[in-house]
Amino acid sequence: MKSSEHITLYELNRLVKEVIECEMPNEYWVEAELSECRESRGHCYMELIQKDEQSATPIAKASAKCWAPKWMVIRPYFERATSQHLHAGMKVLLKVYPHFHEAYGFSWIVTDIDPTFTLGDMARKRQEIIRQLKEEGVFDLQKELRLPLFCQRIAVISSQTAAGYGDFSHQLDDNTYGFKFHTQLFPAVMQGEGTSQSIIAALGRIFSKCYENPEYSEDSDIPFDCVVIIRGGGATSDMSGFDTLELAENVANFPLPIITGIGHDRDESILDMVSHIRVKTPTAAAALLIDHLKGVLDTIDGAQSLITHYAQQKLSTMKLRLVTAQEILPKLFSMVKTRQEAKIDSLSNRMLSAIQQRIVEHQARLHSAEERIPILINRQLMAEQHHLQLIEEKTKALDPSLLLARGYSITLHQGKAVKDVSTLQPGDEIETRLAKGTIHSKVITS
């Protein structure tokens, strides 16, 4: 059933407005986290949120506005005090009063912001990040690296259009010593909410170029000596992107030395703390690289002078030794000559004595041989004569005439003794010798 009494939405909203204005006439300090913050036509529009401390689940949300007249005073004061601009994720302490508009609904109107509360929360977050980095053991890793002696190949992370990058490059190119530096820009966003992720992505590109290139090996030379992160021309209040845990971990673990010159004179950012060297400005980063190379050059020049000094000192010493040697050498030569001549004379006398002794020995041996040779010859002749007599007796014993005298005969065929009858053929003429006479025969059968 429809009620006969009703009101319009406008009347209802106006009633709510009157109730709020009557029941909540005061201003309140409220602690909240910004989930969104934007400016439009000079006004600032915020979305406030409160999260459960355990689960981080939102448990309260509200809209807030700061009108242009107030915002023009609050904003510069807050940014000077905190070196930060209002951004999502920041915890703030706002002074607000409730406002309900018939057409636009409820919102909190901001009349003041306490920067000390935000500074305390920022400090707490920074300390928590530092504590975590130290627990991980990476906080001082960059400090353990060393800039190469000839640090001339520089990977630069900066905005391509930043004035600081131009100043950095100009100072390196026009250095008074004529040093040659080779730089390569890896563009990145250097202010705003995307700063941290953009710098991390640039570091990833540098790492890939150095260590993930197919041509890279442990024996090959990587293309960069260090990395420089510079920022110039940005607002000093836009530094929150340099205070994130993820960026700090990437910088701390990077294998090349990282120099930061992000252009602020107040408290160090966490990025500055974990970097190898922190300077204030891009031009200071360039000056650091130039001074480093100048220091190396001075060391080389000093070493060269020292080497030259020691070489000249050594030459003087050697010249002095040479002069001394020239004076002593004739005396030493005379002494050596005398000694060697004495040795030669001694050897000569020993050789003559040895030769004479050997001659006497050989003459004695020859004289002994002369006396023994006739005796040996006679003995040999007698032995040979006896041997001939034995041969002669054996020869006489084998004389065929003796055999014939005993009644034996010898049959010859063609002047050769016949020993086998099968060697004869019918018709062969044979000769038979006897002790007295010879018989000639012809073989009929064999």
GROMACS .gro file of C-alpha atoms in nm:
model
  446
    1MET     CA    1   0.000   0.000   0.000
    2LYS     CA    2   0.138   0.343  -0.093
    3SER     CA    3   0.160   0.608   0.177
    4SER     CA    4  -0.045   0.916   0.117
    5GLU     CA    5   0.234   1.121   0.278
    6HIS     CA    6   0.564   1.137   0.098
    7ILE     CA    7   0.849   1.380   0.019
    8THR     CA    8   1.069   1.437  -0.281
    9LEU     CA    9   1.432   1.328  -0.306
   10TYR     CA   10   1.546   1.689  -0.294
   11GLU     CA   11   1.345   1.743   0.025
   12LEU     CA   12   1.496   1.428   0.176
   13ASN     CA   13   1.850   1.533   0.084
   14ARG     CA   14   1.789   1.882   0.221
   15LEU     CA   15   1.666   1.727   0.544
   16VAL     CA   16   1.984   1.519   0.565
   17LYS     CA   17   2.187   1.835   0.500
   18GLU     CA   18   2.012   2.022   0.782
   19VAL     CA   19   2.061   1.732   1.020
   20ILE     CA   20   2.433   1.709   0.942
   21GLU     CA   21   2.481   2.085   0.973
   22CYS     CA   22   2.297   2.091   1.302
   23GLU     CA   23   2.446   1.777   1.456
   24MET     CA   24   2.803   1.807   1.324
   25PRO     CA   25   2.888   2.177   1.321
   26ASN     CA   26   3.254   2.127   1.413
   27GLU     CA   27   3.571   2.042   1.221
   28TYR     CA   28   3.749   1.708   1.281
   29TRP     CA   29   4.104   1.584   1.242
   30VAL     CA   30   4.083   1.250   1.062
   31GLU     CA   31   4.356   0.998   0.979
   32ALA     CA   32   4.318   0.826   0.640
   33GLU     CA   33   4.502   0.692   0.338
   34LEU     CA   34   4.468   0.848  -0.005
   35SER     CA   35   4.345   0.602  -0.265
   36GLU     CA   36   4.313   0.877  -0.526
   37CYS     CA   37   4.415   1.241  -0.550
   38ARG     CA   38   4.360   1.469  -0.848
   39GLU     CA   39   4.333   1.836  -0.930
   40SER     CA   40   4.071   2.000  -1.149
   41ARG     CA   41   4.018   2.372  -1.204
   42GLY     CA   42   4.231   2.455  -0.904
   43HIS     CA   43   4.038   2.226  -0.668
   44CYS     CA   44   4.171   1.900  -0.521
   45TYR     CA   45   3.954   1.589  -0.518
   46MET     CA   46   4.048   1.303  -0.292
   47GLU     CA   47   3.929   0.953  -0.223
   48LEU     CA   48   3.994   0.845   0.135
   49ILE     CA   49   4.025   0.490   0.257
   50GLN     CA   50   4.099   0.300   0.578
   51LYS     CA   51   4.231  -0.057   0.568
   52ASP     CA   52   4.224  -0.335   0.821
   53GLU     CA   53   4.573  -0.360   0.975
   54GLN     CA   54   4.580  -0.741   0.950
   55SER     CA   55   4.424  -0.812   0.612
   56ALA     CA   56   4.467  -0.472   0.442
   57THR     CA   57   4.099  -0.496   0.339
   58PRO     CA   58   3.921  -0.159   0.305
   59ILE     CA   59   3.684  -0.104   0.597
   60ALA     CA   60   3.589   0.258   0.529
   61LYS     CA   61   3.576   0.488   0.225
   62ALA     CA   62   3.485   0.851   0.172
   63SER     CA   63   3.526   1.139  -0.073
   64ALA     CA   64   3.692   1.465   0.022
   65LYS     CA   65   3.743   1.800  -0.149
   66CYS     CA   66   3.970   2.093  -0.093
   67TRP     CA   67   3.848   2.406  -0.265
   68ALA     CA   68   4.090   2.616  -0.464
   69PRO     CA   69   4.136   2.904  -0.214
   70LYS     CA   70   4.240   2.664   0.060
   71TRP     CA   71   4.428   2.430  -0.174
   72MET     CA   72   4.649   2.713  -0.303
   73VAL     CA   73   4.770   2.766   0.056
   74ILE     CA   74   4.775   2.404   0.182
   75ARG     CA   75   4.953   2.244  -0.113
   76PRO     CA   76   5.281   2.448  -0.124
   77TYR     CA   77   5.311   2.439   0.256
   78PHE     CA   78   5.267   2.061   0.262
   79GLU     CA   79   5.512   2.003  -0.023
   80ARG     CA   80   5.778   2.232   0.129
   81ALA     CA   81   5.749   2.049   0.460
   82THR     CA   82   5.748   1.693   0.325
   83SER     CA   83   5.929   1.724  -0.010
   84GLN     CA   84   5.639   1.516  -0.142
   85HIS     CA   85   5.322   1.585  -0.335
   86LEU     CA   86   4.995   1.426  -0.229
   87HIS     CA   87   4.960   1.091  -0.407
   88ALA     CA   88   4.781   0.759  -0.380
   89GLY     CA   89   4.905   0.540  -0.098
   90MET     CA   90   5.009   0.830   0.124
   91LYS     CA   91   4.876   0.849   0.479
   92VAL     CA   92   4.750   1.195   0.580
   93LEU     CA   93   4.594   1.374   0.874
   94LEU     CA   94   4.318   1.601   0.740
   95LYS     CA   95   4.112   1.867   0.910
   96VAL     CA   96   3.762   1.833   0.765
   97TYR     CA   97   3.401   1.923   0.817
   98PRO     CA   98   3.100   1.737   0.674
   99HIS     CA   99   2.914   1.870   0.373
  100PHE     CA  100   2.605   1.733   0.207
  101HIS     CA  101   2.484   1.873  -0.123
  102GLU     CA  102   2.134   1.803  -0.247
  103ALA     CA  103   2.257   1.723  -0.599
  104TYR     CA  104   2.609   1.581  -0.539
  105GLY     CA  105   2.570   1.396  -0.212
  106PHE     CA  106   2.802   1.376   0.090
  107SER     CA  107   3.172   1.462   0.109
  108TRP     CA  108   3.427   1.590   0.357
  109ILE     CA  109   3.560   1.941   0.298
  110VAL     CA  110   3.932   1.971   0.373
  111THR     CA  111   4.047   2.288   0.549
  112ASP     CA  112   4.396   2.181   0.657
  113ILE     CA  113   4.653   1.900   0.627
  114ASP     CA  114   4.912   1.825   0.896
  115PRO     CA  115   5.247   1.756   0.723
  116THR     CA  116   5.413   1.630   1.043
  117PHE     CA  117   5.182   1.328   1.049
  118THR     CA  118   5.272   1.240   0.690
  119LEU     CA  119   5.640   1.295   0.762
  120GLY     CA  120   5.618   1.053   1.051
  121ASP     CA  121   5.444   0.792   0.839
  122MET     CA  122   5.695   0.844   0.556
  123ALA     CA  123   5.981   0.810   0.802
  124ARG     CA  124   5.830   0.490   0.940
  125LYS     CA  125   5.793   0.345   0.591
  126ARG     CA  126   6.149   0.446   0.501
  127GLN     CA  127   6.286   0.287   0.816
  128GLU     CA  128   6.088  -0.028   0.747
  129ILE     CA  129   6.230  -0.048   0.392
  130ILE     CA  130   6.584   0.014   0.522
  131ARG     CA  131   6.539  -0.252   0.790
  132GLN     CA  132   6.417  -0.504   0.531
  133LEU     CA  133   6.706  -0.426   0.295
  134LYS     CA  134   6.957  -0.478   0.577
  135GLU     CA  135   6.791  -0.804   0.680
  136GLU     CA  136   6.821  -0.923   0.320
  137GLY     CA  137   7.190  -0.833   0.330
  138VAL     CA  138   7.173  -0.609   0.021
  139PHE     CA  139   7.178  -0.259   0.172
  140ASP     CA  140   7.557  -0.214   0.129
  141LEU     CA  141   7.615  -0.435  -0.177
  142GLN     CA  142   7.668  -0.137  -0.409
  143LYS     CA  143   7.925   0.011  -0.169
  144GLU     CA  144   8.135  -0.302  -0.212
  145LEU     CA  145   8.170  -0.242  -0.587
  146ARG     CA  146   8.450  -0.032  -0.736
  147LEU     CA  147   8.442   0.207  -1.026
  148PRO     CA  148   8.672   0.075  -1.300
  149LEU     CA  149   8.994   0.272  -1.339
  150PHE     CA  150   8.898   0.384  -1.688
  151CYS     CA  151   8.527   0.450  -1.626
  152GLN     CA  152   8.429   0.598  -1.963
  153ARG     CA  153   8.135   0.388  -2.088
  154ILE     CA  154   7.826   0.517  -1.911
  155ALA     CA  155   7.470   0.383  -1.918
  156VAL     CA  156   7.241   0.677  -1.834
  157ILE     CA  157   6.888   0.645  -1.694
  158SER     CA  158   6.701   0.973  -1.733
  159SER     CA  159   6.420   1.142  -1.914
  160GLN     CA  160   6.531   1.214  -2.267
  161THR     CA  161   6.396   1.570  -2.254
  162ALA     CA  162   6.523   1.650  -1.904
  163ALA     CA  163   6.747   1.955  -1.877
  164GLY     CA  164   6.964   1.764  -1.632
  165TYR     CA  165   7.046   1.499  -1.894
  166GLY     CA  166   7.155   1.771  -2.136
  167ASP     CA  167   7.373   1.935  -1.871
  168PHE     CA  168   7.526   1.598  -1.783
  169SER     CA  169   7.610   1.514  -2.145
  170HIS     CA  170   7.742   1.864  -2.219
  171GLN     CA  171   7.974   1.862  -1.917
  172LEU     CA  172   8.117   1.520  -2.010
  173ASP     CA  173   8.170   1.618  -2.374
  174ASP     CA  174   8.334   1.954  -2.297
  175ASN     CA  175   8.556   1.854  -2.006
  176THR     CA  176   8.877   2.055  -1.976
  177TYR     CA  177   9.103   1.749  -1.993
  178GLY     CA  178   8.977   1.623  -2.327
  179PHE     CA  179   8.865   1.288  -2.184
  180LYS     CA  180   8.639   1.085  -2.412
  181PHE     CA  181   8.322   0.941  -2.259
  182HIS     CA  182   8.073   0.715  -2.434
  183THR     CA  183   7.716   0.740  -2.306
  184GLN     CA  184   7.396   0.559  -2.396
  185LEU     CA  185   7.059   0.678  -2.274
  186PHE     CA  186   6.800   0.437  -2.140
  187PRO     CA  187   6.490   0.660  -2.117
  188ALA     CA  188   6.273   0.641  -1.807
  189VAL     CA  189   6.000   0.837  -1.632
  190MET     CA  190   6.166   1.037  -1.356
  191GLN     CA  191   5.864   1.183  -1.175
  192GLY     CA  192   5.517   1.071  -1.088
  193GLU     CA  193   5.374   0.737  -0.986
  194GLY     CA  194   5.543   0.543  -1.265
  195THR     CA  195   5.897   0.650  -1.167
  196SER     CA  196   5.998   0.337  -0.976
  197GLN     CA  197   5.876   0.085  -1.234
  198SER     CA  198   6.019   0.287  -1.522
  199ILE     CA  199   6.368   0.297  -1.366
  200ILE     CA  200   6.349  -0.077  -1.288
  201ALA     CA  201   6.260  -0.145  -1.653
  202ALA     CA  202   6.559   0.065  -1.769
  203LEU     CA  203   6.791  -0.130  -1.537
  204GLY     CA  204   6.651  -0.449  -1.687
  205ARG     CA  205   6.737  -0.329  -2.039
  206ILE     CA  206   7.091  -0.243  -1.930
  207PHE     CA  207   7.133  -0.583  -1.765
  208SER     CA  208   7.009  -0.761  -2.078
  209LYS     CA  209   7.249  -0.567  -2.299
  210CYS     CA  210   7.541  -0.650  -2.070
  211TYR     CA  211   7.479  -1.008  -1.958
  212GLU     CA  212   7.204  -1.166  -2.169
  213ASN     CA  213   7.350  -1.076  -2.507
  214PRO     CA  214   7.436  -1.395  -2.709
  215GLU     CA  215   7.783  -1.249  -2.770
  216TYR     CA  216   7.851  -1.215  -2.397
  217SER     CA  217   8.079  -1.462  -2.221
  218GLU     CA  218   8.283  -1.453  -1.900
  219ASP     CA  219   8.589  -1.363  -2.107
  220SER     CA  220   8.421  -1.089  -2.307
  221ASP     CA  221   8.402  -0.725  -2.205
  222ILE     CA  222   8.062  -0.589  -2.100
  223PRO     CA  223   7.966  -0.263  -2.280
  224PHE     CA  224   7.929  -0.038  -1.971
  225ASP     CA  225   8.148   0.054  -1.674
  226CYS     CA  226   7.875   0.205  -1.457
  227VAL     CA  227   7.516   0.332  -1.451
  228VAL     CA  228   7.414   0.693  -1.380
  229ILE     CA  229   7.059   0.775  -1.269
  230ILE     CA  230   6.998   1.148  -1.308
  231ARG     CA  231   6.701   1.378  -1.284
  232GLY     CA  232   6.686   1.750  -1.342
  233GLY     CA  233   6.411   2.003  -1.380
  234GLY     CA  234   6.147   1.804  -1.187
  235ALA     CA  235   5.963   1.925  -0.882
  236THR     CA  236   6.148   1.877  -0.554
  237SER     CA  237   5.819   1.757  -0.406
  238ASP     CA  238   5.794   1.468  -0.650
  239MET     CA  239   6.043   1.228  -0.491
  240SER     CA  240   5.824   0.943  -0.370
  241GLY     CA  241   5.913   0.723  -0.666
  242PHE     CA  242   6.271   0.695  -0.538
  243ASP     CA  243   6.167   0.552  -0.198
  244THR     CA  244   6.022   0.213  -0.295
  245LEU     CA  245   6.144  -0.124  -0.175
  246GLU     CA  246   6.135  -0.280  -0.522
  247LEU     CA  247   6.353  -0.008  -0.676
  248ALA     CA  248   6.598  -0.024  -0.385
  249GLU     CA  249   6.632  -0.404  -0.420
  250ASN     CA  250   6.697  -0.377  -0.794
  251VAL     CA  251   6.961  -0.107  -0.749
  252ALA     CA  252   7.129  -0.279  -0.453
  253ASN     CA  253   7.162  -0.609  -0.642
  254PHE     CA  254   7.273  -0.455  -0.973
  255PRO     CA  255   7.621  -0.584  -1.075
  256LEU     CA  256   7.750  -0.248  -1.202
  257PRO     CA  257   7.823   0.057  -0.981
  258ILE     CA  258   7.527   0.299  -0.983
  259ILE     CA  259   7.572   0.674  -0.936
  260THR     CA  260   7.265   0.883  -0.846
  261GLY     CA  261   7.221   1.252  -0.912
  262ILE     CA  262   6.848   1.314  -0.883
  263GLY     CA  263   6.864   1.682  -0.799
  264HIS     CA  264   6.755   1.739  -0.441
  265ASP     CA  265   6.940   1.884  -0.144
  266ARG     CA  266   6.724   1.760   0.142
  267ASP     CA  267   6.711   1.412   0.297
  268GLU     CA  268   6.857   1.126   0.100
  269SER     CA  269   6.614   0.902  -0.080
  270ILE     CA  270   6.640   0.528  -0.027
  271LEU     CA  271   6.768   0.508  -0.386
  272ASP     CA  272   7.057   0.737  -0.281
  273MET     CA  273   7.127   0.526   0.026
  274VAL     CA  274   7.169   0.197  -0.160
  275SER     CA  275   7.352   0.338  -0.463
  276HIS     CA  276   7.730   0.316  -0.501
  277ILE     CA  277   7.778   0.694  -0.490
  278ARG     CA  278   7.523   0.970  -0.436
  279VAL     CA  279   7.570   1.325  -0.566
  280LYS     CA  280   7.323   1.611  -0.565
  281THR     CA  281   7.283   1.697  -0.933
  282PRO     CA  282   7.343   1.557  -1.282
  283THR     CA  283   7.632   1.801  -1.332
  284ALA     CA  284   7.784   1.677  -1.006
  285ALA     CA  285   7.760   1.321  -1.143
  286ALA     CA  286   7.947   1.430  -1.457
  287ALA     CA  287   8.207   1.609  -1.243
  288LEU     CA  288   8.252   1.293  -1.036
  289LEU     CA  289   8.325   1.084  -1.346
  290ILE     CA  290   8.566   1.345  -1.481
  291ASP     CA  291   8.744   1.378  -1.146
  292HIS     CA  292   8.766   0.998  -1.117
  293LEU     CA  293   8.935   0.973  -1.457
  294LYS     CA  294   9.157   1.271  -1.371
  295GLY     CA  295   9.260   1.091  -1.051
  296VAL     CA  296   9.352   0.784  -1.256
  297LEU     CA  297   9.550   1.003  -1.497
  298ASP     CA  298   9.729   1.170  -1.204
  299THR     CA  299   9.810   0.826  -1.061
  300ILE     CA  300   9.948   0.714  -1.398
  301ASP     CA  301  10.150   1.036  -1.432
  302GLY     CA  302  10.280   0.992  -1.079
  303ALA     CA  303  10.372   0.632  -1.148
  304GLN     CA  304  10.540   0.739  -1.472
  305SER     CA  305  10.742   1.004  -1.290
  306LEU     CA  306  10.834   0.756  -1.019
  307ILE     CA  307  10.939   0.496  -1.277
  308THR     CA  308  11.141   0.760  -1.463
  309HIS     CA  309  11.307   0.869  -1.138
  310TYR     CA  310  11.397   0.514  -1.040
  311ALA     CA  311  11.514   0.436  -1.394
  312GLN     CA  312  11.741   0.742  -1.395
  313GLN     CA  313  11.867   0.652  -1.049
  314LYS     CA  314  11.933   0.298  -1.168
  315LEU     CA  315  12.113   0.427  -1.479
  316SER     CA  316  12.333   0.653  -1.266
  317THR     CA  317  12.421   0.363  -1.040
  318MET     CA  318  12.499   0.140  -1.339
  319LYS     CA  319  12.711   0.414  -1.500
  320LEU     CA  320  12.907   0.449  -1.177
  321ARG     CA  321  12.956   0.073  -1.165
  322LEU     CA  322  13.065   0.078  -1.529
  323VAL     CA  323  13.327   0.350  -1.464
  324THR     CA  324  13.453   0.153  -1.163
  325ALA     CA  325  13.462  -0.162  -1.373
  326GLN     CA  326  13.656   0.018  -1.646
  327GLU     CA  327  13.918   0.116  -1.389
  328ILE     CA  328  13.940  -0.226  -1.228
  329LEU     CA  329  13.914  -0.433  -1.548
  330PRO     CA  330  14.274  -0.377  -1.676
  331LYS     CA  331  14.412  -0.476  -1.335
  332LEU     CA  332  14.189  -0.779  -1.319
  333PHE     CA  333  14.281  -0.868  -1.679
  334SER     CA  334  14.652  -0.846  -1.596
  335MET     CA  335  14.603  -1.068  -1.291
  336VAL     CA  336  14.396  -1.316  -1.486
  337LYS     CA  337  14.645  -1.313  -1.772
  338THR     CA  338  14.934  -1.385  -1.537
  339ARG     CA  339  14.742  -1.665  -1.372
  340GLN     CA  340  14.639  -1.817  -1.702
  341GLU     CA  341  14.991  -1.795  -1.845
  342ALA     CA  342  15.122  -1.970  -1.535
  343LYS     CA  343  14.857  -2.239  -1.579
  344ILE     CA  344  14.949  -2.276  -1.948
  345ASP     CA  345  15.320  -2.307  -1.866
  346SER     CA  346  15.244  -2.568  -1.601
  347LEU     CA  347  15.024  -2.763  -1.841
  348SER     CA  348  15.289  -2.735  -2.113
  349ASN     CA  349  15.559  -2.874  -1.885
  350ARG     CA  350  15.330  -3.154  -1.771
  351MET     CA  351  15.244  -3.239  -2.132
  352LEU     CA  352  15.615  -3.249  -2.236
  353SER     CA  353  15.701  -3.466  -1.940
  354ALA     CA  354  15.411  -3.703  -2.016
  355ILE     CA  355  15.510  -3.722  -2.385
  356GLN     CA  356  15.872  -3.798  -2.304
  357GLN     CA  357  15.768  -4.067  -2.057
  358ARG     CA  358  15.537  -4.225  -2.315
  359ILE     CA  359  15.819  -4.216  -2.576
  360VAL     CA  360  16.058  -4.393  -2.336
  361GLU     CA  361  15.793  -4.652  -2.257
  362HIS     CA  362  15.723  -4.718  -2.626
  363GLN     CA  363  16.095  -4.733  -2.709
  364ALA     CA  364  16.141  -4.996  -2.438
  365ARG     CA  365  15.850  -5.192  -2.577
  366LEU     CA  366  15.998  -5.168  -2.931
  367HIS     CA  367  16.341  -5.285  -2.809
  368SER     CA  368  16.180  -5.580  -2.630
  369ALA     CA  369  15.982  -5.661  -2.945
  370GLU     CA  370  16.301  -5.645  -3.159
  371GLU     CA  371  16.467  -5.900  -2.930
  372ARG     CA  372  16.166  -6.135  -2.928
  373ILE     CA  373  16.087  -6.130  -3.303
  374PRO     CA  374  16.384  -6.352  -3.425
  375ILE     CA  375  16.309  -6.612  -3.158
  376LEU     CA  376  15.940  -6.613  -3.250
  377ILE     CA  377  16.025  -6.639  -3.622
  378ASN     CA  378  16.254  -6.937  -3.563
  379ARG     CA  379  15.991  -7.107  -3.354
  380GLN     CA  380  15.731  -7.050  -3.622
  381LEU     CA  381  15.962  -7.177  -3.899
  382MET     CA  382  16.040  -7.493  -3.703
  383ALA     CA  383  15.673  -7.554  -3.641
  384GLU     CA  384  15.591  -7.506  -4.010
  385GLN     CA  385  15.871  -7.737  -4.117
  386HIS     CA  386  15.748  -8.008  -3.884
  387HIS     CA  387  15.398  -7.958  -4.023
  388LEU     CA  388  15.528  -7.993  -4.381
  389GLN     CA  389  15.708  -8.315  -4.292
  390LEU     CA  390  15.384  -8.460  -4.154
  391ILE     CA  391  15.198  -8.361  -4.472
  392GLU     CA  392  15.473  -8.509  -4.683
  393GLU     CA  393  15.456  -8.840  -4.499
  394LYS     CA  394  15.075  -8.846  -4.535
  395THR     CA  395  15.110  -8.767  -4.904
  396LYS     CA  396  15.357  -9.049  -4.957
  397ALA     CA  397  15.125  -9.286  -4.775
  398LEU     CA  398  14.847  -9.194  -5.021
  399ASP     CA  399  15.064  -9.239  -5.335
  400PRO     CA  400  14.867  -9.465  -5.584
  401SER     CA  401  15.184  -9.636  -5.698
  402LEU     CA  402  15.215  -9.795  -5.358
  403LEU     CA  403  14.864  -9.939  -5.395
  404LEU     CA  404  14.945 -10.068  -5.744
  405ALA     CA  405  15.263 -10.230  -5.610
  406ARG     CA  406  15.046 -10.428  -5.373
  407GLY     CA  407  14.845 -10.572  -5.665
  408TYR     CA  408  14.570 -10.317  -5.689
  409SER     CA  409  14.471 -10.151  -6.020
  410ILE     CA  410  14.297  -9.825  -6.116
  411THR     CA  411  14.035  -9.803  -6.392
  412LEU     CA  412  14.011  -9.464  -6.562
  413HIS     CA  413  13.752  -9.328  -6.799
  414GLN     CA  414  13.838  -9.006  -6.973
  415GLY     CA  415  14.116  -8.949  -6.718
  416LYS     CA  416  13.892  -8.998  -6.412
  417ALA     CA  417  13.881  -9.295  -6.177
  418VAL     CA  418  13.573  -9.513  -6.225
  419LYS     CA  419  13.403  -9.565  -5.892
  420ASP     CA  420  13.055  -9.678  -6.012
  421VAL     CA  421  12.998  -9.912  -6.303
  422SER     CA  422  12.664  -9.752  -6.380
  423THR     CA  423  12.847  -9.443  -6.501
  424LEU     CA  424  12.985  -9.641  -6.799
  425GLN     CA  425  12.803  -9.704  -7.123
  426PRO     CA  426  12.856  -9.978  -7.377
  427GLY     CA  427  13.131  -9.875  -7.615
  428ASP     CA  428  13.312  -9.657  -7.363
  429GLU     CA  429  13.689  -9.694  -7.370
  430ILE     CA  430  13.847  -9.745  -7.033
  431GLU     CA  431  14.207  -9.765  -6.914
  432THR     CA  432  14.328 -10.000  -6.641
  433ARG     CA  433  14.661  -9.918  -6.475
  434LEU     CA  434  14.865 -10.183  -6.300
  435ALA     CA  435  15.193 -10.168  -6.109
  436LYS     CA  436  15.367 -10.259  -6.432
  437GLY     CA  437  15.185 -10.158  -6.751
  438THR     CA  438  14.844 -10.038  -6.869
  439ILE     CA  439  14.545 -10.224  -7.022
  440HIS     CA  440  14.305 -10.052  -7.266
  441SER     CA  441  13.955 -10.200  -7.286
  442LYS     CA  442  13.609 -10.125  -7.437
  443VAL     CA  443  13.291 -10.172  -7.238
  444ILE     CA  444  13.051 -10.423  -7.395
  445THR     CA  445  12.789 -10.426  -7.124
  446SER     CA  446  12.753 -10.247  -6.793
   0.00000   0.00000   0.00000
